[in-house]
Amino acid sequence: MKLAYIGLGTMGAPMAANLLKAGYNLTVYNRTRNKEISLVNKGAKHANSPKEAAIAADVVFTNLSDSADVAEVVLGNTGVIYGMKAGSILIDLSTISPKTTKHIAQELAKKDIEMLDAPVSGGSEGAINATLSIMVGGKADILEKALPLLQVMGKSITLVGPIGSGQITKAINQTILAGTYNSVAEGIVLGLAAGIDIKAALNAVSGGAAASWVLDNRAENMINDNYPLGFKTSLYKKDLGIALETAKELGVAMPVAAYVEQLETSLVKRGYGDEDISNIARIVREQAGIE
Ligand code: NAP
């Protein structure tokens, strides 16, 4: 089986490396060409354009930043659509809008090319250790063909529905996180303002109904007012934008997600876009006058 992988960023590079490690024949392409070097040194071939990478591939992976980037790499002048053969599969691992996903799938279908949308969660650690959760939209028989490949990159692979459903699921994930991060930050700042032993307090509540992954894994950042990655604020702002755009299209009001997206916008504008998203506590602290 011949594979192509386009987009060797924080997520793409280690995920492509896992495919190579599993013995697959892999061609890579990255816009900034020197990011291909470490994979070529591990045995990958490299191509001069997305189209060239896709020629003769059975499966093409894209792992890019945002909706417009995936549209350009798939449908643009040197896009993979001009290299892919009928019957091959595009698997988009990026987090992008469900609307763009469906448009790309429709264009690919005109050439008998299949598509799965397969956004991931689990961060760069998950990409390196192949422990990602992958939320898949598309046809069951296409996923069945692609499953061994996804299992090389992730631990939990779930088909949630037709094309676009993976991206909707990722939007649900990011929406739930908005309220959780904000509420954990507010709770911690309440405790700091009261001057009680915040670690003892969190220990007391973390076994009860207020338990959460955010509380267990990101409270320390918020207490220390220090926000190492984690998950980048600039990417999260993008993801909440996708969730809110989708909500608007569907007529769903999401005031908490909208509020948190505004906070993320302010954090990015102030130069905190590369910090972990637990930095929402910066704003809650500032509002409470706690430095
Ligand atoms: P990243 O490190 O910024 O990498 C982005 C990749 O996309 C780079 O290879 C970049 O090429 C390429 N790219 C962007 N726009 C392009 C364009 N118009 N044409 C060609 N190539 C383009 O991002 P990442 O962290 O790997 O994230 C990739 C996707 O996974 C995003 O959708 C993100 O939301 C999602 N995700 C990320 C995480 C995480 O923890 N980082 C977790 C889950 C999901 P250059 O090298 O030339 O810039």
mmCIF file of C-alpha atoms in Angstrom, residues 31-268:
data_model
loop_
_atom_site.group_PDB
_atom_site.id
_atom_site.type_symbol
_atom_site.label_atom_id
_atom_site.label_comp_id
_atom_site.label_asym_id
_atom_site.label_seq_id
_atom_site.Cartn_x
_atom_site.Cartn_y
_atom_site.Cartn_z
ATOM 1 C CA ARG A 31 5.146 23.618 2.575
ATOM 2 C CA THR A 32 8.286 24.518 4.542
ATOM 3 C CA ARG A 33 10.476 21.965 2.847
ATOM 4 C CA ASN A 34 13.152 21.475 5.513
ATOM 5 C CA LYS A 35 10.554 19.875 7.827
ATOM 6 C CA GLU A 36 10.612 16.855 5.458
ATOM 7 C CA ILE A 37 14.259 16.095 6.204
ATOM 8 C CA SER A 38 13.914 14.068 9.403
ATOM 9 C CA LEU A 39 11.250 11.844 7.788
ATOM 10 C CA VAL A 40 13.298 11.389 4.628
ATOM 11 C CA ASN A 41 16.188 10.350 6.873
ATOM 12 C CA LYS A 42 13.867 7.725 8.365
ATOM 13 C CA GLY A 43 13.028 6.316 4.897
ATOM 14 C CA ALA A 44 10.218 8.486 3.485
ATOM 15 C CA LYS A 45 10.266 9.758 -0.118
ATOM 16 C CA HIS A 46 9.493 13.420 -0.659
ATOM 17 C CA ALA A 47 7.502 15.191 -3.342
ATOM 18 C CA ASN A 48 7.548 18.725 -4.718
ATOM 19 C CA SER A 49 3.828 19.442 -4.361
ATOM 20 C CA PRO A 50 0.704 17.961 -2.774
ATOM 21 C CA LYS A 51 -0.324 16.747 -6.256
ATOM 22 C CA GLU A 52 3.001 14.969 -6.800
ATOM 23 C CA ALA A 53 2.826 13.347 -3.353
ATOM 24 C CA ALA A 54 -0.649 12.001 -4.135
ATOM 25 C CA ILE A 55 0.201 10.363 -7.470
ATOM 26 C CA ALA A 56 -0.330 6.588 -7.203
ATOM 27 C CA ALA A 57 -1.126 6.803 -3.468
ATOM 28 C CA ASP A 58 -3.860 4.542 -2.122
ATOM 29 C CA VAL A 59 -4.383 6.794 0.890
ATOM 30 C CA VAL A 60 -3.472 10.469 1.288
ATOM 31 C CA PHE A 61 -3.382 12.077 4.747
ATOM 32 C CA THR A 62 -3.649 15.818 5.319
ATOM 33 C CA ASN A 63 -2.797 17.376 8.682
ATOM 34 C CA LEU A 64 -2.954 21.151 8.274
ATOM 35 C CA SER A 65 -3.936 24.196 10.271
ATOM 36 C CA ASP A 66 -7.377 25.398 9.202
ATOM 37 C CA SER A 67 -10.247 25.035 6.711
ATOM 38 C CA ALA A 68 -8.766 27.280 3.992
ATOM 39 C CA ASP A 69 -5.448 25.423 4.179
ATOM 40 C CA VAL A 70 -7.039 22.008 3.646
ATOM 41 C CA ALA A 71 -9.182 23.398 0.800
ATOM 42 C CA GLU A 72 -6.050 24.817 -0.857
ATOM 43 C CA VAL A 73 -3.944 21.672 -0.433
ATOM 44 C CA VAL A 74 -6.721 19.388 -1.682
ATOM 45 C CA LEU A 75 -8.491 21.490 -4.336
ATOM 46 C CA GLY A 76 -5.943 24.226 -5.216
ATOM 47 C CA ASN A 77 -3.807 24.440 -8.379
ATOM 48 C CA THR A 78 -1.282 21.861 -7.177
ATOM 49 C CA GLY A 79 -3.829 20.079 -4.980
ATOM 50 C CA VAL A 80 -3.935 16.369 -4.229
ATOM 51 C CA ILE A 81 -7.186 16.064 -6.210
ATOM 52 C CA TYR A 82 -5.104 16.329 -9.416
ATOM 53 C CA GLY A 83 -2.829 13.454 -8.332
ATOM 54 C CA MET A 84 -5.182 11.019 -6.602
ATOM 55 C CA LYS A 85 -6.547 8.031 -8.504
ATOM 56 C CA ALA A 86 -10.167 6.833 -8.536
ATOM 57 C CA GLY A 87 -10.895 4.574 -5.578
ATOM 58 C CA SER A 88 -8.201 6.120 -3.374
ATOM 59 C CA ILE A 89 -8.998 7.692 0.015
ATOM 60 C CA LEU A 90 -8.251 11.123 1.470
ATOM 61 C CA ILE A 91 -8.099 11.138 5.276
ATOM 62 C CA ASP A 92 -8.097 14.641 6.735
ATOM 63 C CA LEU A 93 -6.710 14.608 10.281
ATOM 64 C CA SER A 94 -6.900 18.406 10.683
ATOM 65 C CA THR A 95 -9.506 20.195 12.807
ATOM 66 C CA ILE A 96 -11.533 22.233 10.300
ATOM 67 C CA SER A 97 -15.132 23.230 9.665
ATOM 68 C CA PRO A 98 -17.691 20.500 8.873
ATOM 69 C CA LYS A 99 -18.992 22.690 6.026
ATOM 70 C CA THR A 100 -15.588 22.838 4.277
ATOM 71 C CA THR A 101 -15.171 19.104 4.893
ATOM 72 C CA LYS A 102 -18.433 18.318 3.111
ATOM 73 C CA HIS A 103 -17.533 20.622 0.197
ATOM 74 C CA ILE A 104 -14.136 18.934 -0.250
ATOM 75 C CA ALA A 105 -15.742 15.470 -0.065
ATOM 76 C CA GLN A 106 -18.256 16.471 -2.783
ATOM 77 C CA GLU A 107 -15.470 17.666 -5.088
ATOM 78 C CA LEU A 108 -13.464 14.471 -4.503
ATOM 79 C CA ALA A 109 -16.529 12.318 -5.133
ATOM 80 C CA LYS A 110 -16.755 13.769 -8.670
ATOM 81 C CA LYS A 111 -13.478 11.915 -9.328
ATOM 82 C CA ASP A 112 -14.530 8.789 -7.409
ATOM 83 C CA ILE A 113 -12.163 9.615 -4.564
ATOM 84 C CA GLU A 114 -13.391 8.738 -1.054
ATOM 85 C CA MET A 115 -12.898 10.883 2.052
ATOM 86 C CA LEU A 116 -12.895 10.430 5.799
ATOM 87 C CA ASP A 117 -12.753 13.392 8.193
ATOM 88 C CA ALA A 118 -10.715 12.237 11.147
ATOM 89 C CA PRO A 119 -9.815 15.015 13.590
ATOM 90 C CA VAL A 120 -7.853 13.923 16.616
ATOM 91 C CA SER A 121 -7.503 14.762 20.273
ATOM 92 C CA GLY A 122 -4.698 13.850 22.627
ATOM 93 C CA GLY A 123 -2.122 16.527 21.809
ATOM 94 C CA SER A 124 1.469 16.194 20.715
ATOM 95 C CA GLU A 125 2.129 13.507 23.361
ATOM 96 C CA GLY A 126 -0.689 11.443 21.830
ATOM 97 C CA ALA A 127 0.754 11.967 18.341
ATOM 98 C CA ILE A 128 4.212 10.801 19.437
ATOM 99 C CA ASN A 129 2.988 7.850 21.491
ATOM 100 C CA ALA A 130 0.209 6.839 19.033
ATOM 101 C CA THR A 131 -2.435 7.183 21.742
ATOM 102 C CA LEU A 132 -4.687 9.714 19.969
ATOM 103 C CA SER A 133 -8.467 9.571 19.990
ATOM 104 C CA ILE A 134 -9.649 9.802 16.391
ATOM 105 C CA MET A 135 -13.230 10.894 15.608
ATOM 106 C CA VAL A 136 -14.184 9.677 12.163
ATOM 107 C CA GLY A 137 -16.856 10.810 9.732
ATOM 108 C CA GLY A 138 -17.483 8.875 6.517
ATOM 109 C CA LYS A 139 -18.587 5.500 5.194
ATOM 110 C CA ALA A 140 -18.138 2.386 7.345
ATOM 111 C CA ASP A 141 -16.593 0.330 4.518
ATOM 112 C CA ILE A 142 -14.016 3.059 3.824
ATOM 113 C CA LEU A 143 -13.085 3.245 7.498
ATOM 114 C CA GLU A 144 -12.725 -0.531 7.526
ATOM 115 C CA LYS A 145 -10.059 -0.223 4.803
ATOM 116 C CA ALA A 146 -8.312 2.640 6.599
ATOM 117 C CA LEU A 147 -8.553 1.262 10.136
ATOM 118 C CA PRO A 148 -5.152 -0.482 10.253
ATOM 119 C CA LEU A 149 -3.522 2.841 9.271
ATOM 120 C CA LEU A 150 -5.406 4.857 11.896
ATOM 121 C CA GLN A 151 -4.549 2.225 14.509
ATOM 122 C CA VAL A 152 -0.873 2.979 13.878
ATOM 123 C CA MET A 153 -1.513 6.595 14.960
ATOM 124 C CA GLY A 154 -4.250 6.350 17.562
ATOM 125 C CA LYS A 155 -5.665 4.230 20.357
ATOM 126 C CA SER A 156 -9.387 4.994 20.156
ATOM 127 C CA ILE A 157 -10.942 5.213 16.692
ATOM 128 C CA THR A 158 -14.682 5.898 16.564
ATOM 129 C CA LEU A 159 -16.939 6.160 13.537
ATOM 130 C CA VAL A 160 -19.510 8.768 14.537
ATOM 131 C CA GLY A 161 -21.509 9.141 11.312
ATOM 132 C CA PRO A 162 -21.367 10.390 7.708
ATOM 133 C CA ILE A 163 -18.756 12.792 6.342
ATOM 134 C CA GLY A 164 -18.418 15.899 8.553
ATOM 135 C CA SER A 165 -19.486 14.067 11.724
ATOM 136 C CA GLY A 166 -15.899 13.761 12.917
ATOM 137 C CA GLN A 167 -15.524 17.541 12.798
ATOM 138 C CA ILE A 168 -18.875 18.050 14.562
ATOM 139 C CA THR A 169 -17.678 15.684 17.297
ATOM 140 C CA LYS A 170 -14.430 17.617 17.674
ATOM 141 C CA ALA A 171 -16.486 20.850 17.931
ATOM 142 C CA ILE A 172 -18.536 19.234 20.723
ATOM 143 C CA ASN A 173 -15.306 18.301 22.516
ATOM 144 C CA GLN A 174 -13.937 21.847 22.263
ATOM 145 C CA THR A 175 -17.276 23.366 23.361
ATOM 146 C CA ILE A 176 -17.403 21.217 26.501
ATOM 147 C CA LEU A 177 -13.818 22.190 27.322
ATOM 148 C CA ALA A 178 -14.649 25.927 27.113
ATOM 149 C CA GLY A 179 -16.941 25.845 30.112
ATOM 150 C CA THR A 180 -14.707 23.454 32.025
ATOM 151 C CA TYR A 181 -11.490 25.485 31.707
ATOM 152 C CA ASN A 182 -13.327 28.697 32.598
ATOM 153 C CA SER A 183 -15.062 27.190 35.634
ATOM 154 C CA VAL A 184 -11.929 25.510 36.970
ATOM 155 C CA ALA A 185 -10.119 28.860 36.682
ATOM 156 C CA GLU A 186 -12.949 30.686 38.485
ATOM 157 C CA GLY A 187 -13.000 28.107 41.287
ATOM 158 C CA ILE A 188 -9.242 28.307 41.775
ATOM 159 C CA VAL A 189 -9.223 32.101 41.790
ATOM 160 C CA LEU A 190 -12.058 32.086 44.357
ATOM 161 C CA GLY A 191 -9.904 29.926 46.613
ATOM 162 C CA LEU A 192 -6.802 32.077 46.059
ATOM 163 C CA ALA A 193 -8.769 35.222 46.900
ATOM 164 C CA ALA A 194 -10.063 33.585 50.089
ATOM 165 C CA GLY A 195 -6.489 32.783 51.068
ATOM 166 C CA ILE A 196 -7.185 29.135 51.890
ATOM 167 C CA ASP A 197 -4.865 26.206 51.060
ATOM 168 C CA ILE A 198 -5.957 25.851 47.429
ATOM 169 C CA LYS A 199 -4.239 22.486 46.890
ATOM 170 C CA ALA A 200 -6.052 21.013 49.913
ATOM 171 C CA ALA A 201 -9.313 22.472 48.633
ATOM 172 C CA LEU A 202 -8.880 20.994 45.160
ATOM 173 C CA ASN A 203 -7.910 17.670 46.672
ATOM 174 C CA ALA A 204 -11.195 17.731 48.564
ATOM 175 C CA VAL A 205 -13.356 18.497 45.518
ATOM 176 C CA SER A 206 -11.557 16.473 42.869
ATOM 177 C CA GLY A 207 -13.047 13.173 44.027
ATOM 178 C CA GLY A 208 -16.632 14.454 43.876
ATOM 179 C CA ALA A 209 -19.040 15.732 41.254
ATOM 180 C CA ALA A 210 -16.652 18.561 40.253
ATOM 181 C CA ALA A 211 -14.006 16.064 39.104
ATOM 182 C CA SER A 212 -12.603 16.662 35.618
ATOM 183 C CA TRP A 213 -9.529 16.071 33.460
ATOM 184 C CA VAL A 214 -8.907 19.817 33.461
ATOM 185 C CA LEU A 215 -8.968 19.964 37.264
ATOM 186 C CA ASP A 216 -6.614 16.968 37.554
ATOM 187 C CA ASN A 217 -4.164 18.056 34.859
ATOM 188 C CA ARG A 218 -4.238 21.841 34.526
ATOM 189 C CA ALA A 219 -5.049 23.226 38.021
ATOM 190 C CA GLU A 220 -1.351 23.433 38.835
ATOM 191 C CA ASN A 221 -0.731 25.761 35.852
ATOM 192 C CA MET A 222 -3.545 28.009 37.041
ATOM 193 C CA ILE A 223 -2.280 28.051 40.645
ATOM 194 C CA ASN A 224 1.302 28.791 39.524
ATOM 195 C CA ASP A 225 0.151 31.313 36.886
ATOM 196 C CA ASN A 226 2.466 29.554 34.426
ATOM 197 C CA TYR A 227 1.126 27.910 31.261
ATOM 198 C CA PRO A 228 3.499 25.535 29.457
ATOM 199 C CA LEU A 229 2.045 23.519 26.515
ATOM 200 C CA GLY A 230 -0.321 21.537 26.444
ATOM 201 C CA PHE A 231 -2.588 22.839 23.771
ATOM 202 C CA LYS A 232 -1.960 26.161 22.073
ATOM 203 C CA THR A 233 -4.363 29.043 22.744
ATOM 204 C CA SER A 234 -4.217 30.137 19.080
ATOM 205 C CA LEU A 235 -5.404 26.699 17.902
ATOM 206 C CA TYR A 236 -8.132 26.600 20.521
ATOM 207 C CA LYS A 237 -9.398 30.022 19.431
ATOM 208 C CA LYS A 238 -9.609 28.596 15.885
ATOM 209 C CA ASP A 239 -11.473 25.497 17.114
ATOM 210 C CA LEU A 240 -14.012 27.532 19.099
ATOM 211 C CA GLY A 241 -14.536 29.681 15.988
ATOM 212 C CA ILE A 242 -15.438 26.503 14.066
ATOM 213 C CA ALA A 243 -17.808 25.375 16.844
ATOM 214 C CA LEU A 244 -19.516 28.788 16.954
ATOM 215 C CA GLU A 245 -19.824 29.027 13.154
ATOM 216 C CA THR A 246 -21.431 25.580 13.122
ATOM 217 C CA ALA A 247 -23.745 26.524 16.005
ATOM 218 C CA LYS A 248 -24.825 29.662 14.158
ATOM 219 C CA GLU A 249 -25.625 27.669 11.023
ATOM 220 C CA LEU A 250 -27.747 25.306 13.109
ATOM 221 C CA GLY A 251 -29.406 28.056 15.177
ATOM 222 C CA VAL A 252 -27.881 26.849 18.437
ATOM 223 C CA ALA A 253 -27.034 29.464 21.089
ATOM 224 C CA MET A 254 -23.722 28.770 22.872
ATOM 225 C CA PRO A 255 -23.117 31.819 25.073
ATOM 226 C CA VAL A 256 -20.421 30.227 27.235
ATOM 227 C CA ALA A 257 -18.395 29.069 24.227
ATOM 228 C CA ALA A 258 -18.824 32.535 22.675
ATOM 229 C CA TYR A 259 -17.631 34.213 25.877
ATOM 230 C CA VAL A 260 -14.582 31.954 26.117
ATOM 231 C CA GLU A 261 -13.784 32.543 22.423
ATOM 232 C CA GLN A 262 -13.690 36.267 23.196
ATOM 233 C CA LEU A 263 -11.248 35.624 26.049
ATOM 234 C CA GLU A 264 -9.075 33.493 23.731
ATOM 235 C CA THR A 265 -9.123 36.328 21.171
ATOM 236 C CA SER A 266 -7.843 38.729 23.800
ATOM 237 C CA LEU A 267 -5.137 36.295 24.970
ATOM 238 C CA VAL A 268 -3.893 35.770 21.396
#
